[in-house]
């Protein structure tokens, strides 16, 4: 019942000074009621369908998995056995492995996968920026594009944004085949929807006075755009591109799960073979990569503000 208590506390004992002031708390109360009802309905129906079970022995399984992941495989480069014996169930010697050499080769493969992931995210973001530019301009209400063109551009952006990158990846792998090309196109299609919407909102939030002044001087629509709109919105667009690029680096790490290249293939392999030590190595590599590029992106965006 706590959400309803919060709602009552927000709406109780408020003096109505104007219609706009009274409408805002009422709208907030309705929003909170709707969210609370959705949460309760979700919990109730999932519990009724027995979909909230944690399975058998969840804590034991968690402890076992975390215990194995506490020894990342990259440690074998220094502490691995150079003559590790592999035996079958009967104790018969099958082969002797050099764990240090094997892990060095594996880390080299991880490095190549990271480089592939970075290239997929970078090229996908660059292509998305090109696709999003005309669609974002046409879907900005303040630029007064013809209504059919406006609704077409807005519909395309909404459709691209609503389909997840993995879904695009599955679709494109079936068209262009396995590899980085499918990943680049998947990232570009989904990200162009986001970038186009952000560009349109940035244009709509601009101060109209400079734009109207350019129009009043008798400028053509092209001159209005290049003299009044584009110089003001360009820093925001670049900032949005950097943010989307930062997000795409994270998103691209899992595209390999559907055959679109990058770290996802190694992640899928480690999880399917229950190689938790190697999974820990991959997760550490992802965290380091994403953290580094997050810091770089934030630093550049701060300079643009």
Coordinates of C-alpha atoms in Angstrom, one line a residue:
X1 CA 0.0 0.0 0.0
X2 CA 3.0 2.3 0.3
X3 CA 2.7 3.9 -3.2
X4 CA -0.9 5.0 -2.4
X5 CA 0.4 6.6 0.9
X6 CA 3.0 8.5 -1.1
X7 CA 0.3 9.6 -3.6
X8 CA -2.0 10.8 -0.8
X9 CA 0.9 12.7 0.8
X10 CA 1.6 14.5 -2.4
X11 CA -2.0 15.6 -3.0
X12 CA -3.1 16.3 0.5
X13 CA -3.4 19.9 1.9
X14 CA -2.4 21.6 -1.3
X15 CA -3.8 25.0 -1.9
X16 CA -4.8 25.6 -5.5
X17 CA -3.5 29.0 -6.7
X18 CA -4.0 28.4 -10.4
X19 CA -5.3 25.8 -12.8
X20 CA -1.7 24.9 -13.9
X21 CA -0.5 24.4 -10.4
X22 CA -3.4 22.2 -9.5
X23 CA -3.1 20.1 -12.7
X24 CA 0.5 19.2 -12.1
X25 CA 0.0 17.3 -8.7
X26 CA -3.1 15.6 -10.1
X27 CA -1.1 14.4 -13.2
X28 CA 1.7 13.2 -10.9
X29 CA -0.7 11.4 -8.7
X30 CA -2.4 9.7 -11.7
X31 CA 1.1 8.7 -13.0
X32 CA 2.1 7.2 -9.7
X33 CA -1.2 5.3 -9.4
X34 CA -0.7 3.9 -12.9
X35 CA 2.8 2.8 -12.2
X36 CA 1.8 1.2 -8.9
X37 CA -1.0 -0.7 -10.5
X38 CA 1.3 -1.9 -13.3
X39 CA 3.9 -3.1 -10.7
X40 CA 1.2 -4.9 -8.6
X41 CA -0.4 -6.5 -11.7
X42 CA 3.0 -7.7 -13.0
X43 CA 3.9 -9.3 -9.6
X44 CA 0.4 -10.8 -9.2
X45 CA 0.2 -12.4 -12.6
X46 CA 3.7 -13.7 -12.7
X47 CA 3.3 -15.2 -9.2
X48 CA 0.0 -16.8 -10.3
X49 CA 1.8 -18.3 -13.4
X50 CA 4.6 -19.6 -11.1
X51 CA 7.1 -17.6 -13.1
X52 CA 9.0 -16.1 -10.1
X53 CA 10.7 -19.3 -9.0
X54 CA 14.4 -19.1 -8.3
X55 CA 14.9 -22.8 -9.3
X56 CA 16.6 -25.5 -7.3
X57 CA 19.5 -24.6 -5.0
X58 CA 20.0 -21.0 -6.3
X59 CA 22.4 -20.0 -3.5
X60 CA 24.5 -23.1 -3.9
X61 CA 24.7 -22.6 -7.6
X62 CA 25.5 -18.9 -7.1
X63 CA 28.3 -19.7 -4.7
X64 CA 29.8 -22.3 -7.0
X65 CA 29.7 -20.0 -10.0
X66 CA 31.2 -17.0 -8.1
X67 CA 33.8 -19.3 -6.6
X68 CA 35.0 -20.4 -10.1
X69 CA 34.8 -16.8 -11.5
X70 CA 37.0 -15.6 -8.6
X71 CA 39.9 -17.1 -10.5
X72 CA 40.0 -15.3 -13.9
X73 CA 41.7 -17.3 -16.5
X74 CA 44.2 -14.5 -17.4
X75 CA 46.0 -15.3 -14.1
X76 CA 47.3 -18.5 -15.8
X77 CA 49.6 -16.4 -17.8
X78 CA 51.7 -16.1 -14.7
X79 CA 50.5 -18.9 -12.4
X80 CA 49.4 -21.6 -14.9
X81 CA 51.1 -24.9 -15.1
X82 CA 53.4 -25.4 -18.1
X83 CA 52.8 -29.2 -18.0
X84 CA 49.2 -29.7 -17.0
X85 CA 48.0 -33.3 -17.5
X86 CA 44.6 -33.9 -19.0
X87 CA 43.1 -37.4 -18.2
X88 CA 39.9 -39.1 -19.0
X89 CA 37.5 -40.7 -16.6
X90 CA 39.6 -43.8 -16.2
X91 CA 42.7 -41.8 -15.4
X92 CA 44.3 -42.4 -18.8
X93 CA 46.6 -39.5 -19.8
X94 CA 45.2 -37.8 -22.9
X95 CA 47.6 -34.9 -23.3
X96 CA 49.8 -32.4 -21.6
X97 CA 49.0 -28.7 -21.9
X98 CA 51.0 -25.5 -21.4
X99 CA 48.4 -23.4 -19.6
X100 CA 50.5 -20.2 -19.8
X101 CA 51.0 -20.5 -23.6
X102 CA 47.3 -21.4 -24.1
X103 CA 46.2 -18.4 -22.1
X104 CA 48.5 -16.0 -23.9
X105 CA 46.9 -17.2 -27.2
X106 CA 43.4 -16.8 -25.7
X107 CA 44.2 -13.2 -24.6
X108 CA 45.5 -12.4 -28.0
X109 CA 42.1 -13.5 -29.4
X110 CA 40.3 -11.4 -26.7
X111 CA 42.3 -8.4 -27.9
X112 CA 41.3 -9.0 -31.5
X113 CA 37.6 -9.3 -30.4
X114 CA 37.8 -6.0 -28.5
X115 CA 39.2 -4.3 -31.6
X116 CA 36.4 -5.8 -33.7
X117 CA 33.8 -4.6 -31.2
X118 CA 35.3 -1.1 -31.1
X119 CA 35.2 -0.9 -34.9
X120 CA 31.6 -2.2 -35.1
X121 CA 30.5 0.4 -32.6
X122 CA 32.4 3.3 -34.3
X123 CA 31.4 2.6 -37.8
X124 CA 27.8 1.8 -36.8
X125 CA 27.6 5.1 -34.9
X126 CA 29.1 7.1 -37.9
X127 CA 26.6 5.5 -40.3
X128 CA 23.8 6.2 -37.8
X129 CA 24.7 9.9 -37.7
X130 CA 24.5 10.1 -41.5
X131 CA 21.1 8.4 -41.6
X132 CA 19.7 10.3 -38.6
X133 CA 20.6 13.8 -39.9
X134 CA 18.0 14.2 -42.6
X135 CA 15.4 12.2 -40.7
X136 CA 15.9 14.4 -37.6
X137 CA 15.7 17.6 -39.5
X138 CA 12.5 16.5 -41.3
X139 CA 10.9 15.4 -38.0
X140 CA 11.6 18.7 -36.1
X141 CA 8.3 20.6 -35.8
X142 CA 9.9 24.0 -35.8
X143 CA 11.4 23.5 -39.3
X144 CA 7.9 23.2 -40.7
X145 CA 8.5 20.3 -43.1
X146 CA 5.5 19.3 -45.2
X147 CA 3.1 17.2 -43.0
X148 CA 3.4 14.0 -45.0
X149 CA 7.2 14.2 -45.0
X150 CA 7.2 15.1 -41.3
X151 CA 5.0 12.1 -40.4
X152 CA 7.1 9.8 -42.6
X153 CA 10.4 10.8 -41.1
X154 CA 8.9 10.6 -37.5
X155 CA 7.5 7.1 -38.3
X156 CA 10.8 5.8 -39.6
X157 CA 12.7 7.1 -36.5
X158 CA 10.1 5.5 -34.2
X159 CA 10.3 2.2 -36.0
X160 CA 14.1 2.1 -36.0
X161 CA 14.2 3.1 -32.3
X162 CA 11.7 0.5 -31.3
X163 CA 13.6 -2.5 -32.7
X164 CA 16.5 -3.7 -30.6
X165 CA 20.0 -4.0 -32.0
X166 CA 20.0 -7.8 -31.4
X167 CA 16.8 -8.2 -33.4
X168 CA 18.4 -6.2 -36.3
X169 CA 21.5 -8.3 -35.9
X170 CA 19.6 -11.6 -36.2
X171 CA 17.8 -10.2 -39.3
X172 CA 20.9 -8.9 -41.0
X173 CA 23.0 -12.0 -40.3
X174 CA 20.4 -13.9 -42.4
X175 CA 20.9 -11.3 -45.2
X176 CA 24.6 -10.4 -45.3
X177 CA 26.0 -13.4 -43.4
X178 CA 28.1 -13.8 -40.3
X179 CA 30.6 -11.1 -39.4
X180 CA 31.2 -7.5 -38.6
X181 CA 29.1 -6.1 -41.5
X182 CA 25.9 -7.4 -39.9
X183 CA 26.9 -5.8 -36.6
X184 CA 27.7 -2.4 -38.1
X185 CA 24.4 -2.3 -39.9
X186 CA 22.5 -3.4 -36.8
X187 CA 24.1 -0.8 -34.7
X188 CA 23.5 1.9 -37.3
X189 CA 19.8 1.1 -37.8
X190 CA 18.9 1.1 -34.2
X191 CA 21.1 4.1 -33.3
X192 CA 19.8 6.3 -36.1
X193 CA 16.4 6.2 -34.5
X194 CA 17.8 7.5 -31.3
X195 CA 20.1 10.1 -32.8
X196 CA 17.3 11.4 -35.1
X197 CA 14.9 11.8 -32.2
X198 CA 17.6 13.6 -30.1
X199 CA 18.4 15.9 -33.0
X200 CA 14.8 16.8 -33.6
X201 CA 14.3 17.6 -29.9
X202 CA 17.5 19.7 -29.8
X203 CA 16.2 21.7 -32.7
X204 CA 12.8 22.2 -31.2
X205 CA 14.3 23.4 -27.9
X206 CA 16.4 26.2 -29.6
X207 CA 15.6 29.8 -28.9
X208 CA 13.3 31.0 -31.7
X209 CA 14.4 34.6 -31.6
X210 CA 17.7 34.3 -33.6
X211 CA 15.9 32.0 -36.1
X212 CA 13.0 34.5 -36.6
X213 CA 15.5 37.3 -37.0
X214 CA 17.2 35.5 -39.8
X215 CA 13.8 34.8 -41.4
X216 CA 12.8 38.5 -41.0
X217 CA 15.9 39.5 -42.9
X218 CA 14.6 37.7 -46.0
X219 CA 16.7 34.6 -45.8
X220 CA 15.8 31.5 -47.7
X221 CA 14.9 28.3 -45.8
X222 CA 18.4 26.9 -46.5
X223 CA 20.0 30.1 -45.2
X224 CA 17.8 30.0 -42.1
X225 CA 19.0 26.5 -41.4
X226 CA 22.7 27.1 -42.0
X227 CA 22.8 30.5 -40.3
X228 CA 20.3 30.2 -37.5
X229 CA 19.8 26.5 -36.7
X230 CA 22.8 24.5 -37.6
X231 CA 25.5 26.5 -35.7
X232 CA 23.4 26.3 -32.5
X233 CA 22.5 22.6 -32.7
X234 CA 25.8 21.2 -33.9
X235 CA 27.5 21.0 -30.5
X236 CA 24.5 19.2 -29.1
X237 CA 24.4 16.8 -32.0
X238 CA 28.1 16.0 -31.6
X239 CA 27.5 15.4 -27.9
X240 CA 24.6 13.1 -28.7
X241 CA 26.8 11.2 -31.1
X242 CA 29.4 10.7 -28.5
X243 CA 26.8 9.5 -26.0
X244 CA 25.3 7.0 -28.5
X245 CA 28.8 5.8 -29.5
X246 CA 29.5 5.2 -25.8
X247 CA 26.3 3.2 -25.5
X248 CA 27.0 1.3 -28.8
X249 CA 30.4 0.1 -27.4
X250 CA 28.4 -1.6 -24.6
X251 CA 25.8 -2.9 -27.0
X252 CA 28.3 -4.3 -29.5
X253 CA 29.8 -6.6 -26.9
X254 CA 26.8 -8.9 -27.2
X255 CA 26.2 -8.8 -30.9
X256 CA 28.5 -11.8 -31.4
X257 CA 25.8 -13.9 -29.6
X258 CA 23.9 -13.8 -32.9
X259 CA 27.0 -14.1 -35.1
X260 CA 27.6 -10.4 -35.8
X261 CA 31.2 -10.4 -34.6
X262 CA 33.0 -9.0 -31.6
X263 CA 33.3 -10.2 -28.0
X264 CA 29.8 -11.8 -28.0
X265 CA 31.1 -14.9 -29.7
X266 CA 33.7 -15.5 -27.0
X267 CA 31.1 -14.8 -24.3
X268 CA 28.7 -17.3 -25.8
X269 CA 31.5 -19.9 -26.0
X270 CA 32.6 -19.4 -22.4
X271 CA 29.0 -19.6 -21.1
X272 CA 28.0 -22.6 -23.2
X273 CA 31.1 -24.5 -22.0
X274 CA 30.8 -23.4 -18.4
X275 CA 34.3 -21.8 -18.5
X276 CA 33.6 -19.4 -15.7
X277 CA 37.3 -18.4 -15.4
X278 CA 37.4 -17.3 -19.0
X279 CA 34.0 -15.6 -18.6
X280 CA 35.4 -13.6 -15.7
X281 CA 38.3 -12.5 -17.9
X282 CA 36.0 -11.4 -20.7
X283 CA 33.8 -9.5 -18.2
X284 CA 36.8 -7.7 -16.8
X285 CA 37.9 -6.8 -20.3
X286 CA 34.5 -5.4 -21.1
X287 CA 34.3 -3.4 -17.9
X288 CA 37.8 -1.9 -18.5
X289 CA 37.0 -1.1 -22.2
X290 CA 33.6 0.5 -21.4
X291 CA 34.9 2.5 -18.4
X292 CA 37.8 3.9 -20.5
X293 CA 35.5 5.0 -23.4
X294 CA 32.9 6.4 -21.0
X295 CA 35.6 8.6 -19.4
X296 CA 36.8 9.7 -22.9
X297 CA 33.3 10.5 -24.0
X298 CA 32.4 12.4 -20.9
X299 CA 35.6 14.5 -21.2
X300 CA 34.9 15.4 -24.8
X301 CA 31.2 16.2 -24.1
X302 CA 32.2 18.5 -21.2
X303 CA 34.3 20.5 -23.6
X304 CA 31.4 20.9 -26.0
X305 CA 29.0 22.3 -23.4

